[in-house]
Amino acid sequence: MRTDVLGVAFDNVTMDEAVDWALAMLEEDGPHLVVTPNPEIVQRAAKDPEFAGILSKADLVIPDGIGVVYAAKILGRPLKGRVPGIDFASALLERAAGTGRRLFLLGAAPGVAEQAAVNLRAAYPGLAVCGTHDGYFKEDGPVVDAIRESGADIVFVCLGFPKQEKWIAAHGEAAGARLYIGLGGSLDVFAGKVERAPESFQKLGLEWLYRLAKEPSRIGRMAKLPLFLVSALGARLKGA
Ligand code: UDP
């Protein structure tokens, strides 16, 4: 049974369970979709039925942000914890490296996915990165062909939401991989272009604050976060 948080149904999984599920998906024909909603994604889904439909049909829905975990708590149906998309991706690669599974990186500015590939190969010896493509393409066909021809099993799709999830829903089958994960800005982090918060901030659930300090222009996006928690409280009081 999934846990509803303001219209998006989450799988109540720990990091290890999420990785186990993803590895199991690699044993079956695809396409499988893993999504990592944060509060912004939940808010977007409430206004975008197509996006909400894709999220509801995803094979694994993991709570990316601390805001989702707080909202679930406010709603009276706590989740086991936060499973940040980027940590999930790293944990998956750790276990998939050396198994012969092939990874394709799609997204971000030109050059970023290539740099991410170099860094990931160094971090996970034996990892087979079979291809990369930037996220600023005009035609889908050549990208689908590139993924198919690479023989990828796993594709990290990092085009920002809801574009990445819609792209996977539209092209995942044709591109032939078994597992697609929508991972937002993760390639920028893997490439070393964007720094993650120090672990102490992550442990305190304050990664968002660190990110805001580094990129103050995000204030508009983040200002919606308190409203998200207020919506959760409103829903609780209405008995949702
Ligand atoms: N991006 C892309 N193609 C686009 C729009 C965005 O590849 O058409 C990339 C962008 O370069 C960035 C990522 O998608 O690497 C979105 O990052 P953001 O930090 O906004 O996503 P979040 O992690 O917050 O979902």
PDB file of C-alpha atoms and ligand atoms in Angstrom:
ATOM      1  CA  MET A   1       0.000   0.000   0.000  1.00  0.00           C
ATOM      2  CA  ARG A   2       1.326   3.426  -0.908  1.00  0.00           C
ATOM      3  CA  THR A   3       1.248   6.467   1.354  1.00  0.00           C
ATOM      4  CA  ASP A   4      -0.662   9.424  -0.068  1.00  0.00           C
ATOM      5  CA  VAL A   5       0.966  12.811   0.463  1.00  0.00           C
ATOM      6  CA  LEU A   6      -1.235  15.545  -0.982  1.00  0.00           C
ATOM      7  CA  GLY A   7      -2.150  13.552  -4.067  1.00  0.00           C
ATOM      8  CA  VAL A   8       1.095  11.704  -4.776  1.00  0.00           C
ATOM      9  CA  ALA A   9       1.314   8.119  -3.550  1.00  0.00           C
ATOM     10  CA  PHE A  10       4.740   7.255  -2.123  1.00  0.00           C
ATOM     11  CA  ASP A  11       6.337   3.896  -1.499  1.00  0.00           C
ATOM     12  CA  ASN A  12       7.236   3.729   2.174  1.00  0.00           C
ATOM     13  CA  VAL A  13      10.726   2.361   1.679  1.00  0.00           C
ATOM     14  CA  THR A  14      14.159   2.770   3.208  1.00  0.00           C
ATOM     15  CA  MET A  15      17.135   3.437   0.978  1.00  0.00           C
ATOM     16  CA  ASP A  16      18.152  -0.242   1.021  1.00  0.00           C
ATOM     17  CA  GLU A  17      14.641  -1.383   0.166  1.00  0.00           C
ATOM     18  CA  ALA A  18      14.435   1.125  -2.692  1.00  0.00           C
ATOM     19  CA  VAL A  19      17.712  -0.154  -4.146  1.00  0.00           C
ATOM     20  CA  ASP A  20      16.570  -3.781  -3.750  1.00  0.00           C
ATOM     21  CA  TRP A  21      13.386  -2.972  -5.672  1.00  0.00           C
ATOM     22  CA  ALA A  22      15.298  -1.222  -8.427  1.00  0.00           C
ATOM     23  CA  LEU A  23      17.710  -4.147  -8.787  1.00  0.00           C
ATOM     24  CA  ALA A  24      14.739  -6.502  -9.013  1.00  0.00           C
ATOM     25  CA  MET A  25      13.309  -4.367 -11.847  1.00  0.00           C
ATOM     26  CA  LEU A  26      16.526  -4.915 -13.766  1.00  0.00           C
ATOM     27  CA  GLU A  27      15.740  -8.620 -13.817  1.00  0.00           C
ATOM     28  CA  GLU A  28      12.498  -8.025 -15.740  1.00  0.00           C
ATOM     29  CA  ASP A  29      11.812  -6.557 -19.162  1.00  0.00           C
ATOM     30  CA  GLY A  30      11.158  -2.820 -19.002  1.00  0.00           C
ATOM     31  CA  PRO A  31      10.460  -0.065 -19.105  1.00  0.00           C
ATOM     32  CA  HIS A  32      10.283   0.599 -15.352  1.00  0.00           C
ATOM     33  CA  LEU A  33      10.065   4.119 -14.019  1.00  0.00           C
ATOM     34  CA  VAL A  34      11.438   5.368 -10.714  1.00  0.00           C
ATOM     35  CA  VAL A  35      10.441   8.873  -9.639  1.00  0.00           C
ATOM     36  CA  THR A  36      11.835  10.921  -6.772  1.00  0.00           C
ATOM     37  CA  PRO A  37       9.215  13.544  -5.908  1.00  0.00           C
ATOM     38  CA  ASN A  38      10.036  16.484  -3.646  1.00  0.00           C
ATOM     39  CA  PRO A  39       7.430  19.025  -2.477  1.00  0.00           C
ATOM     40  CA  GLU A  40       7.745  21.037  -5.690  1.00  0.00           C
ATOM     41  CA  ILE A  41       6.920  17.954  -7.726  1.00  0.00           C
ATOM     42  CA  VAL A  42       3.900  17.139  -5.537  1.00  0.00           C
ATOM     43  CA  GLN A  43       2.661  20.719  -5.970  1.00  0.00           C
ATOM     44  CA  ARG A  44       3.149  20.521  -9.725  1.00  0.00           C
ATOM     45  CA  ALA A  45       1.301  17.201  -9.938  1.00  0.00           C
ATOM     46  CA  ALA A  46      -1.712  18.801  -8.234  1.00  0.00           C
ATOM     47  CA  LYS A  47      -2.001  21.187 -11.198  1.00  0.00           C
ATOM     48  CA  ASP A  48      -0.955  18.852 -13.999  1.00  0.00           C
ATOM     49  CA  PRO A  49      -3.126  15.733 -14.390  1.00  0.00           C
ATOM     50  CA  GLU A  50      -0.887  14.236 -17.088  1.00  0.00           C
ATOM     51  CA  PHE A  51       2.102  14.487 -14.757  1.00  0.00           C
ATOM     52  CA  ALA A  52       0.077  13.142 -11.813  1.00  0.00           C
ATOM     53  CA  GLY A  53      -0.995  10.175 -13.944  1.00  0.00           C
ATOM     54  CA  ILE A  54       2.605   9.342 -14.821  1.00  0.00           C
ATOM     55  CA  LEU A  55       3.662   9.522 -11.167  1.00  0.00           C
ATOM     56  CA  SER A  56       0.791   7.273 -10.110  1.00  0.00           C
ATOM     57  CA  LYS A  57       1.836   4.628 -12.630  1.00  0.00           C
ATOM     58  CA  ALA A  58       5.541   4.742 -11.724  1.00  0.00           C
ATOM     59  CA  ASP A  59       7.036   1.487 -10.471  1.00  0.00           C
ATOM     60  CA  LEU A  60       8.745   3.108  -7.499  1.00  0.00           C
ATOM     61  CA  VAL A  61       7.968   6.490  -5.922  1.00  0.00           C
ATOM     62  CA  ILE A  62      10.535   7.573  -3.348  1.00  0.00           C
ATOM     63  CA  PRO A  63      10.358  10.631  -1.051  1.00  0.00           C
ATOM     64  CA  ASP A  64      13.195  12.863  -2.160  1.00  0.00           C
ATOM     65  CA  GLY A  65      12.810  15.844   0.112  1.00  0.00           C
ATOM     66  CA  ILE A  66      12.614  16.334   3.857  1.00  0.00           C
ATOM     67  CA  GLY A  67       9.453  18.357   3.102  1.00  0.00           C
ATOM     68  CA  VAL A  68       7.669  15.212   1.912  1.00  0.00           C
ATOM     69  CA  VAL A  69       8.682  13.392   5.095  1.00  0.00           C
ATOM     70  CA  TYR A  70       7.401  16.275   7.268  1.00  0.00           C
ATOM     71  CA  ALA A  71       4.148  16.483   5.305  1.00  0.00           C
ATOM     72  CA  ALA A  72       3.586  12.734   5.731  1.00  0.00           C
ATOM     73  CA  LYS A  73       4.171  13.149   9.480  1.00  0.00           C
ATOM     74  CA  ILE A  74       1.738  16.083   9.651  1.00  0.00           C
ATOM     75  CA  LEU A  75      -0.821  13.987   7.768  1.00  0.00           C
ATOM     76  CA  GLY A  76      -0.486  11.282  10.416  1.00  0.00           C
ATOM     77  CA  ARG A  77       0.994   8.648   8.113  1.00  0.00           C
ATOM     78  CA  PRO A  78       4.736   8.873   8.620  1.00  0.00           C
ATOM     79  CA  LEU A  79       7.162   7.521   6.052  1.00  0.00           C
ATOM     80  CA  LYS A  80      10.241   5.542   7.078  1.00  0.00           C
ATOM     81  CA  GLY A  81      12.440   8.430   6.003  1.00  0.00           C
ATOM     82  CA  ARG A  82      13.890  10.536   3.274  1.00  0.00           C
ATOM     83  CA  VAL A  83      15.445   8.764   0.279  1.00  0.00           C
ATOM     84  CA  PRO A  84      17.235  11.523  -1.643  1.00  0.00           C
ATOM     85  CA  GLY A  85      17.271  10.731  -5.349  1.00  0.00           C
ATOM     86  CA  ILE A  86      20.971  11.349  -5.707  1.00  0.00           C
ATOM     87  CA  ASP A  87      21.851   9.057  -2.783  1.00  0.00           C
ATOM     88  CA  PHE A  88      19.527   6.415  -4.165  1.00  0.00           C
ATOM     89  CA  ALA A  89      21.262   6.693  -7.554  1.00  0.00           C
ATOM     90  CA  SER A  90      24.688   6.395  -5.923  1.00  0.00           C
ATOM     91  CA  ALA A  91      23.647   3.397  -3.829  1.00  0.00           C
ATOM     92  CA  LEU A  92      22.223   1.713  -6.913  1.00  0.00           C
ATOM     93  CA  LEU A  93      25.439   2.249  -8.874  1.00  0.00           C
ATOM     94  CA  GLU A  94      27.487   0.917  -5.993  1.00  0.00           C
ATOM     95  CA  ARG A  95      25.590  -2.356  -6.201  1.00  0.00           C
ATOM     96  CA  ALA A  96      25.195  -2.455 -10.001  1.00  0.00           C
ATOM     97  CA  ALA A  97      28.859  -1.740 -10.784  1.00  0.00           C
ATOM     98  CA  GLY A  98      30.635  -4.888 -11.845  1.00  0.00           C
ATOM     99  CA  THR A  99      27.396  -6.761 -12.593  1.00  0.00           C
ATOM    100  CA  GLY A 100      27.596  -5.941 -16.300  1.00  0.00           C
ATOM    101  CA  ARG A 101      24.565  -3.620 -16.182  1.00  0.00           C
ATOM    102  CA  ARG A 102      24.946  -0.679 -18.544  1.00  0.00           C
ATOM    103  CA  LEU A 103      24.189   2.932 -17.593  1.00  0.00           C
ATOM    104  CA  PHE A 104      23.247   5.822 -19.912  1.00  0.00           C
ATOM    105  CA  LEU A 105      23.302   9.425 -18.667  1.00  0.00           C
ATOM    106  CA  LEU A 106      20.818  11.808 -20.276  1.00  0.00           C
ATOM    107  CA  GLY A 107      20.508  15.473 -19.417  1.00  0.00           C
ATOM    108  CA  ALA A 108      22.127  18.746 -18.322  1.00  0.00           C
ATOM    109  CA  ALA A 109      24.194  21.189 -20.375  1.00  0.00           C
ATOM    110  CA  PRO A 110      26.549  19.884 -23.085  1.00  0.00           C
ATOM    111  CA  GLY A 111      29.632  18.275 -21.556  1.00  0.00           C
ATOM    112  CA  VAL A 112      28.140  17.714 -18.115  1.00  0.00           C
ATOM    113  CA  ALA A 113      26.945  14.121 -18.669  1.00  0.00           C
ATOM    114  CA  GLU A 114      30.391  13.202 -20.098  1.00  0.00           C
ATOM    115  CA  GLN A 115      32.122  14.634 -17.021  1.00  0.00           C
ATOM    116  CA  ALA A 116      29.634  12.859 -14.770  1.00  0.00           C
ATOM    117  CA  ALA A 117      30.482   9.611 -16.597  1.00  0.00           C
ATOM    118  CA  VAL A 118      34.199  10.108 -15.944  1.00  0.00           C
ATOM    119  CA  ASN A 119      33.573  10.791 -12.249  1.00  0.00           C
ATOM    120  CA  LEU A 120      31.142   7.905 -11.822  1.00  0.00           C
ATOM    121  CA  ARG A 121      33.492   5.411 -13.476  1.00  0.00           C
ATOM    122  CA  ALA A 122      36.199   6.531 -11.047  1.00  0.00           C
ATOM    123  CA  ALA A 123      33.856   6.328  -8.055  1.00  0.00           C
ATOM    124  CA  TYR A 124      32.401   2.906  -8.958  1.00  0.00           C
ATOM    125  CA  PRO A 125      35.086   0.728 -10.508  1.00  0.00           C
ATOM    126  CA  GLY A 126      33.608  -1.690 -13.001  1.00  0.00           C
ATOM    127  CA  LEU A 127      30.649   0.568 -13.754  1.00  0.00           C
ATOM    128  CA  ALA A 128      29.709   0.328 -17.424  1.00  0.00           C
ATOM    129  CA  VAL A 129      28.628   3.772 -18.627  1.00  0.00           C
ATOM    130  CA  CYS A 130      27.541   2.983 -22.171  1.00  0.00           C
ATOM    131  CA  GLY A 131      26.557   6.457 -23.382  1.00  0.00           C
ATOM    132  CA  THR A 132      25.713  10.062 -22.609  1.00  0.00           C
ATOM    133  CA  HIS A 133      23.641  12.843 -24.165  1.00  0.00           C
ATOM    134  CA  ASP A 134      23.009  16.416 -23.098  1.00  0.00           C
ATOM    135  CA  GLY A 135      19.509  17.548 -22.165  1.00  0.00           C
ATOM    136  CA  TYR A 136      19.072  20.361 -24.655  1.00  0.00           C
ATOM    137  CA  PHE A 137      18.074  18.407 -27.758  1.00  0.00           C
ATOM    138  CA  LYS A 138      15.369  19.469 -30.220  1.00  0.00           C
ATOM    139  CA  GLU A 139      14.417  16.063 -31.612  1.00  0.00           C
ATOM    140  CA  ASP A 140      13.667  13.000 -29.517  1.00  0.00           C
ATOM    141  CA  GLY A 141      14.329  10.378 -32.224  1.00  0.00           C
ATOM    142  CA  PRO A 142      18.137  10.554 -32.255  1.00  0.00           C
ATOM    143  CA  VAL A 143      18.242  10.428 -28.439  1.00  0.00           C
ATOM    144  CA  VAL A 144      15.966   7.385 -28.362  1.00  0.00           C
ATOM    145  CA  ASP A 145      18.194   5.734 -31.005  1.00  0.00           C
ATOM    146  CA  ALA A 146      21.350   6.553 -29.041  1.00  0.00           C
ATOM    147  CA  ILE A 147      19.963   4.915 -25.892  1.00  0.00           C
ATOM    148  CA  ARG A 148      18.687   1.889 -27.790  1.00  0.00           C
ATOM    149  CA  GLU A 149      21.976   1.416 -29.655  1.00  0.00           C
ATOM    150  CA  SER A 150      23.978   1.756 -26.439  1.00  0.00           C
ATOM    151  CA  GLY A 151      22.241  -1.308 -25.001  1.00  0.00           C
ATOM    152  CA  ALA A 152      21.558   0.573 -21.774  1.00  0.00           C
ATOM    153  CA  ASP A 153      19.833  -1.217 -18.894  1.00  0.00           C
ATOM    154  CA  ILE A 154      19.567   1.870 -16.661  1.00  0.00           C
ATOM    155  CA  VAL A 155      19.038   5.465 -17.797  1.00  0.00           C
ATOM    156  CA  PHE A 156      19.383   8.465 -15.494  1.00  0.00           C
ATOM    157  CA  VAL A 157      17.063  11.050 -17.062  1.00  0.00           C
ATOM    158  CA  CYS A 158      18.000  14.490 -15.765  1.00  0.00           C
ATOM    159  CA  LEU A 159      15.920  17.053 -17.647  1.00  0.00           C
ATOM    160  CA  GLY A 160      14.180  18.611 -14.635  1.00  0.00           C
ATOM    161  CA  PHE A 161      10.588  17.780 -13.725  1.00  0.00           C
ATOM    162  CA  PRO A 162       8.034  17.275 -15.231  1.00  0.00           C
ATOM    163  CA  LYS A 163       9.933  17.091 -18.498  1.00  0.00           C
ATOM    164  CA  GLN A 164      12.011  14.078 -17.505  1.00  0.00           C
ATOM    165  CA  GLU A 165       9.050  11.972 -16.326  1.00  0.00           C
ATOM    166  CA  LYS A 166       7.006  12.903 -19.415  1.00  0.00           C
ATOM    167  CA  TRP A 167       9.973  12.065 -21.639  1.00  0.00           C
ATOM    168  CA  ILE A 168      10.338   8.645 -20.029  1.00  0.00           C
ATOM    169  CA  ALA A 169       6.600   7.956 -20.336  1.00  0.00           C
ATOM    170  CA  ALA A 170       6.679   8.884 -24.019  1.00  0.00           C
ATOM    171  CA  HIS A 171       9.981   7.294 -25.078  1.00  0.00           C
ATOM    172  CA  GLY A 172      11.041   4.784 -22.434  1.00  0.00           C
ATOM    173  CA  GLU A 173       9.645   1.797 -24.258  1.00  0.00           C
ATOM    174  CA  ALA A 174      11.201   2.708 -27.609  1.00  0.00           C
ATOM    175  CA  ALA A 175      14.590   3.417 -26.035  1.00  0.00           C
ATOM    176  CA  GLY A 176      14.663  -0.177 -24.801  1.00  0.00           C
ATOM    177  CA  ALA A 177      16.161   0.132 -21.302  1.00  0.00           C
ATOM    178  CA  ARG A 178      14.731  -1.655 -18.286  1.00  0.00           C
ATOM    179  CA  LEU A 179      15.013   1.064 -15.672  1.00  0.00           C
ATOM    180  CA  TYR A 180      14.575   4.846 -16.004  1.00  0.00           C
ATOM    181  CA  ILE A 181      15.093   7.178 -13.089  1.00  0.00           C
ATOM    182  CA  GLY A 182      14.150  10.865 -13.138  1.00  0.00           C
ATOM    183  CA  LEU A 183      16.929  12.601 -11.240  1.00  0.00           C
ATOM    184  CA  GLY A 184      16.665  16.361 -11.813  1.00  0.00           C
ATOM    185  CA  GLY A 185      19.952  18.164 -11.293  1.00  0.00           C
ATOM    186  CA  SER A 186      21.944  15.068 -10.258  1.00  0.00           C
ATOM    187  CA  LEU A 187      24.277  15.074 -13.259  1.00  0.00           C
ATOM    188  CA  ASP A 188      25.451  18.563 -12.277  1.00  0.00           C
ATOM    189  CA  VAL A 189      26.363  17.132  -8.874  1.00  0.00           C
ATOM    190  CA  PHE A 190      28.006  13.971 -10.262  1.00  0.00           C
ATOM    191  CA  ALA A 191      29.988  16.161 -12.663  1.00  0.00           C
ATOM    192  CA  GLY A 192      31.165  18.345  -9.787  1.00  0.00           C
ATOM    193  CA  LYS A 193      29.431  21.463 -11.167  1.00  0.00           C
ATOM    194  CA  VAL A 194      27.133  21.805  -8.184  1.00  0.00           C
ATOM    195  CA  GLU A 195      28.240  21.044  -4.673  1.00  0.00           C
ATOM    196  CA  ARG A 196      26.045  19.108  -2.274  1.00  0.00           C
ATOM    197  CA  ALA A 197      25.552  20.274   1.284  1.00  0.00           C
ATOM    198  CA  PRO A 198      28.045  18.920   3.825  1.00  0.00           C
ATOM    199  CA  GLU A 199      26.864  15.750   5.525  1.00  0.00           C
ATOM    200  CA  SER A 200      26.155  17.609   8.763  1.00  0.00           C
ATOM    201  CA  PHE A 201      23.510  19.692   6.936  1.00  0.00           C
ATOM    202  CA  GLN A 202      22.093  16.600   5.243  1.00  0.00           C
ATOM    203  CA  LYS A 203      21.748  14.780   8.569  1.00  0.00           C
ATOM    204  CA  LEU A 204      19.929  17.747  10.113  1.00  0.00           C
ATOM    205  CA  GLY A 205      17.505  17.842   7.187  1.00  0.00           C
ATOM    206  CA  LEU A 206      18.841  21.274   6.228  1.00  0.00           C
ATOM    207  CA  GLU A 207      20.192  20.512   2.776  1.00  0.00           C
ATOM    208  CA  TRP A 208      17.553  22.852   1.317  1.00  0.00           C
ATOM    209  CA  LEU A 209      18.937  25.729   3.416  1.00  0.00           C
ATOM    210  CA  TYR A 210      22.477  25.129   2.209  1.00  0.00           C
ATOM    211  CA  ARG A 211      21.262  24.987  -1.389  1.00  0.00           C
ATOM    212  CA  LEU A 212      19.430  28.257  -0.902  1.00  0.00           C
ATOM    213  CA  ALA A 213      22.544  29.925   0.489  1.00  0.00           C
ATOM    214  CA  LYS A 214      24.522  28.737  -2.551  1.00  0.00           C
ATOM    215  CA  GLU A 215      21.825  29.640  -5.061  1.00  0.00           C
ATOM    216  CA  PRO A 216      19.753  32.499  -3.569  1.00  0.00           C
ATOM    217  CA  SER A 217      17.781  32.779  -6.816  1.00  0.00           C
ATOM    218  CA  ARG A 218      15.983  29.590  -5.714  1.00  0.00           C
ATOM    219  CA  ILE A 219      14.105  31.590  -3.070  1.00  0.00           C
ATOM    220  CA  GLY A 220      11.018  31.877  -5.307  1.00  0.00           C
ATOM    221  CA  ARG A 221      10.860  28.111  -5.773  1.00  0.00           C
ATOM    222  CA  MET A 222      11.543  27.422  -2.106  1.00  0.00           C
ATOM    223  CA  ALA A 223       9.056  29.949  -0.774  1.00  0.00           C
ATOM    224  CA  LYS A 224       6.389  27.438  -1.733  1.00  0.00           C
ATOM    225  CA  LEU A 225       7.711  24.921   0.800  1.00  0.00           C
ATOM    226  CA  PRO A 226       6.013  26.333   3.899  1.00  0.00           C
ATOM    227  CA  LEU A 227       2.756  26.446   1.941  1.00  0.00           C
ATOM    228  CA  PHE A 228       3.220  22.769   1.195  1.00  0.00           C
ATOM    229  CA  LEU A 229       3.358  21.971   4.905  1.00  0.00           C
ATOM    230  CA  VAL A 230       0.400  24.259   5.572  1.00  0.00           C
ATOM    231  CA  SER A 231      -1.563  22.322   2.908  1.00  0.00           C
ATOM    232  CA  ALA A 232      -0.661  19.092   4.694  1.00  0.00           C
ATOM    233  CA  LEU A 233      -1.938  20.513   7.983  1.00  0.00           C
ATOM    234  CA  GLY A 234      -5.101  21.751   6.257  1.00  0.00           C
ATOM    235  CA  ALA A 235      -5.687  18.285   4.804  1.00  0.00           C
ATOM    236  CA  ARG A 236      -5.129  16.677   8.221  1.00  0.00           C
ATOM    237  CA  LEU A 237      -7.586  19.014   9.892  1.00  0.00           C
ATOM    238  CA  LYS A 238     -10.147  18.198   7.208  1.00  0.00           C
ATOM    239  CA  GLY A 239      -9.562  14.532   7.968  1.00  0.00           C
ATOM    240  CA  ALA A 240      -7.908  13.657   4.645  1.00  0.00           C
TER     241      ALA A 240
HETATM  242  N1  UDP B   1      17.787  20.433 -18.007  1.00  0.00           N
HETATM  243  C1  UDP B   1      17.962  19.764 -19.193  1.00  0.00           C
HETATM  244  N2  UDP B   1      17.149  20.085 -20.254  1.00  0.00           N
HETATM  245  C2  UDP B   1      16.166  21.001 -20.161  1.00  0.00           C
HETATM  246  C3  UDP B   1      15.974  21.659 -18.928  1.00  0.00           C
HETATM  247  C4  UDP B   1      16.799  21.339 -17.849  1.00  0.00           C
HETATM  248  O1  UDP B   1      18.849  18.925 -19.326  1.00  0.00           O
HETATM  249  O2  UDP B   1      15.484  21.235 -21.153  1.00  0.00           O
HETATM  250  C5  UDP B   1      18.653  20.056 -16.878  1.00  0.00           C
HETATM  251  C6  UDP B   1      19.391  21.222 -16.237  1.00  0.00           C
HETATM  252  O3  UDP B   1      20.565  21.523 -16.978  1.00  0.00           O
HETATM  253  C7  UDP B   1      19.686  20.635 -14.863  1.00  0.00           C
HETATM  254  C8  UDP B   1      18.478  19.726 -14.609  1.00  0.00           C
HETATM  255  O4  UDP B   1      17.865  19.530 -15.868  1.00  0.00           O
HETATM  256  O5  UDP B   1      20.860  19.838 -14.926  1.00  0.00           O
HETATM  257  C9  UDP B   1      17.448  20.309 -13.658  1.00  0.00           C
HETATM  258  O6  UDP B   1      18.053  20.680 -12.501  1.00  0.00           O
HETATM  259  P1  UDP B   1      17.280  21.281 -11.235  1.00  0.00           P
HETATM  260  O7  UDP B   1      18.305  21.510 -10.205  1.00  0.00           O
HETATM  261  O8  UDP B   1      16.375  22.410 -11.629  1.00  0.00           O
HETATM  262  O9  UDP B   1      16.344  20.047 -10.869  1.00  0.00           O
HETATM  263  P2  UDP B   1      15.867  19.497  -9.478  1.00  0.00           P
HETATM  264  O10 UDP B   1      16.962  18.595  -9.002  1.00  0.00           O
HETATM  265  O11 UDP B   1      15.584  20.670  -8.580  1.00  0.00           O
HETATM  266  O12 UDP B   1      14.622  18.743  -9.889  1.00  0.00           O
END
